[in-house]
């Protein structure tokens, strides 16, 4: 009762003391209490709406969280999976969003790896690369195939001037991790920064041809492509994103921007109409109506 949401990564004891924390901190507190009482817990990754939390020193910080499943029966049947095992469970989800999308069930090790990811992100934003490296090293001990940890470790090495190790990490991540969008995007950035344009183009082709069910990553790299003036790639990335959450109106507006830049005015009009259809806030509706009227007058 009466917990406050704070965008801070707290330990379980600190979250209890402060009566607050971010979603991961509160999930950690739930897990700590459950473990103390002998209640079993597993977690499910939840993808939130694509919201840019902070952009500092070329970092884009986005949000996801986990919800916790608590249960008492010890009748694990791995072959059937968690939901088909027949057990009864209780779900705890702090601050669920209307458009949250469920993802995979994860175990304790992957959950701890996510916590280290959050702490390492804080260290990166504070410019403390050595501390970030230490946290990432600890996190990878829990899950050697967790793409965010591998990608962030590559970023630390690149920023320390060790681009060779960064490249090795990207290759390793692409071999072992299920989620490849951010790995490929950052790998492309590394080659582009090095002036290795042929290798960068090959990575981009892999990215453009990738089918991945992690929609919000597509949205972010679609925005990046627009900023870089690569409108054709932006159209592809944003279209991939909209296959999954077709209700996100801002993505239709960004898609329309890319289509207009490509000279495809009719497609841009249709995308803005869809943005208007899904928008709920009057401010967004006014913005989209104004853009649509402007396009109709052209």
XYZ file of C-alpha atoms in Angstrom, residues 45-197:
153
model
C 9.148 -9.519 -19.194
C 6.713 -6.729 -20.065
C 7.428 -4.333 -22.921
C 6.021 -0.882 -22.270
C 5.120 1.793 -24.783
C 8.229 3.107 -26.545
C 9.079 6.026 -24.327
C 12.441 7.766 -24.457
C 13.294 8.232 -20.803
C 16.561 10.086 -21.242
C 19.027 10.978 -23.961
C 22.460 11.837 -22.613
C 25.827 11.623 -24.369
C 24.284 9.706 -27.287
C 22.525 7.156 -25.069
C 18.834 6.437 -25.508
C 17.317 4.979 -22.338
C 14.061 3.094 -22.752
C 11.759 1.303 -20.365
C 10.600 -2.232 -19.768
C 9.821 -4.141 -16.601
C 8.799 -7.520 -15.260
C 5.713 -8.774 -13.538
C 5.976 -11.453 -10.877
C 4.148 -14.782 -10.678
C 3.949 -16.171 -7.117
C 3.018 -19.794 -6.472
C 3.383 -22.492 -3.811
C 3.019 -25.796 -5.615
C 6.259 -27.545 -6.459
C 4.910 -29.465 -9.434
C 7.231 -28.078 -12.093
C 6.736 -29.678 -15.480
C 9.302 -27.949 -17.706
C 8.135 -29.740 -20.841
C 4.706 -28.106 -20.519
C 5.940 -24.628 -19.684
C 4.795 -22.401 -16.845
C 1.278 -21.628 -18.038
C 0.439 -25.231 -18.957
C 1.763 -26.763 -15.743
C -1.602 -26.680 -13.982
C -0.386 -24.669 -10.985
C -2.287 -21.813 -9.355
C -0.507 -18.482 -9.178
C -0.896 -14.833 -8.268
C 0.337 -12.032 -10.552
C 1.867 -8.832 -9.210
C 2.501 -6.033 -11.699
C 3.462 -2.587 -10.459
C 2.084 0.301 -12.535
C 0.896 -1.736 -15.523
C 0.380 0.262 -18.704
C -2.628 0.083 -20.953
C -0.552 -0.982 -23.934
C 1.988 -3.204 -22.177
C 2.928 -6.260 -24.221
C 3.787 -9.564 -22.600
C 6.990 -11.356 -23.468
C 8.747 -14.471 -22.251
C 8.854 -16.034 -18.797
C 12.300 -15.683 -17.242
C 13.958 -17.370 -14.305
C 15.817 -15.944 -11.320
C 19.155 -15.735 -13.140
C 17.721 -13.717 -16.016
C 15.899 -11.455 -13.568
C 19.132 -10.718 -11.712
C 20.833 -10.067 -15.057
C 18.148 -7.448 -15.785
C 18.851 -5.775 -12.446
C 22.552 -5.549 -13.277
C 21.587 -4.130 -16.669
C 19.682 -1.312 -14.936
C 22.546 -0.538 -12.557
C 25.084 -0.580 -15.384
C 22.882 1.808 -17.373
C 22.963 4.228 -14.432
C 26.755 3.978 -14.355
C 27.020 4.589 -18.114
C 24.819 7.675 -17.871
C 27.045 8.943 -15.058
C 30.120 8.409 -17.250
C 31.611 5.804 -14.899
C 32.762 3.235 -17.442
C 34.842 1.236 -14.942
C 31.915 0.757 -12.581
C 29.639 -0.101 -15.525
C 32.178 -2.726 -16.628
C 32.218 -4.252 -13.138
C 28.412 -4.419 -13.000
C 28.137 -5.883 -16.495
C 30.737 -8.522 -15.650
C 28.674 -9.531 -12.618
C 25.466 -9.572 -14.644
C 26.897 -11.767 -17.406
C 27.760 -14.398 -14.782
C 24.006 -14.860 -14.331
C 23.102 -14.913 -18.027
C 25.856 -15.175 -20.643
C 23.386 -14.790 -23.524
C 21.452 -11.695 -22.410
C 21.698 -9.286 -25.344
C 21.471 -5.963 -23.416
C 24.428 -6.888 -21.192
C 26.529 -7.970 -24.177
C 25.657 -4.847 -26.149
C 26.386 -2.549 -23.199
C 29.687 -4.315 -22.568
C 30.622 -3.641 -26.196
C 29.718 0.033 -25.726
C 31.983 0.251 -22.661
C 34.903 -1.265 -24.569
C 34.334 1.024 -27.544
C 34.239 4.093 -25.327
C 37.432 2.934 -23.666
C 39.078 2.732 -27.094
C 39.072 -1.061 -27.384
C 37.063 -1.371 -30.579
C 38.452 -4.822 -31.370
C 36.902 -6.322 -28.231
C 33.685 -4.422 -28.924
C 33.479 -6.052 -32.351
C 34.160 -9.476 -30.838
C 31.351 -8.934 -28.348
C 28.884 -7.963 -31.070
C 29.745 -11.089 -33.048
C 29.369 -13.230 -29.925
C 26.029 -11.636 -29.061
C 24.681 -12.239 -32.553
C 25.625 -15.916 -32.245
C 24.038 -16.622 -28.864
C 21.250 -14.085 -28.236
C 17.660 -14.276 -29.393
C 17.236 -10.503 -29.532
C 19.492 -9.084 -32.243
C 18.058 -5.680 -33.178
C 20.084 -3.512 -30.794
C 23.210 -5.631 -31.307
C 23.022 -5.166 -35.084
C 22.197 -1.464 -34.772
C 25.154 -0.794 -32.466
C 27.436 -3.007 -34.578
C 26.460 -0.939 -37.633
C 27.282 2.232 -35.691
C 30.728 0.856 -34.787
C 31.612 0.107 -38.408
C 30.245 3.469 -39.576
C 32.312 5.297 -36.958
C 35.418 3.391 -38.112
C 34.768 4.312 -41.742
C 34.243 0.650 -42.664
C 31.266 1.434 -44.860
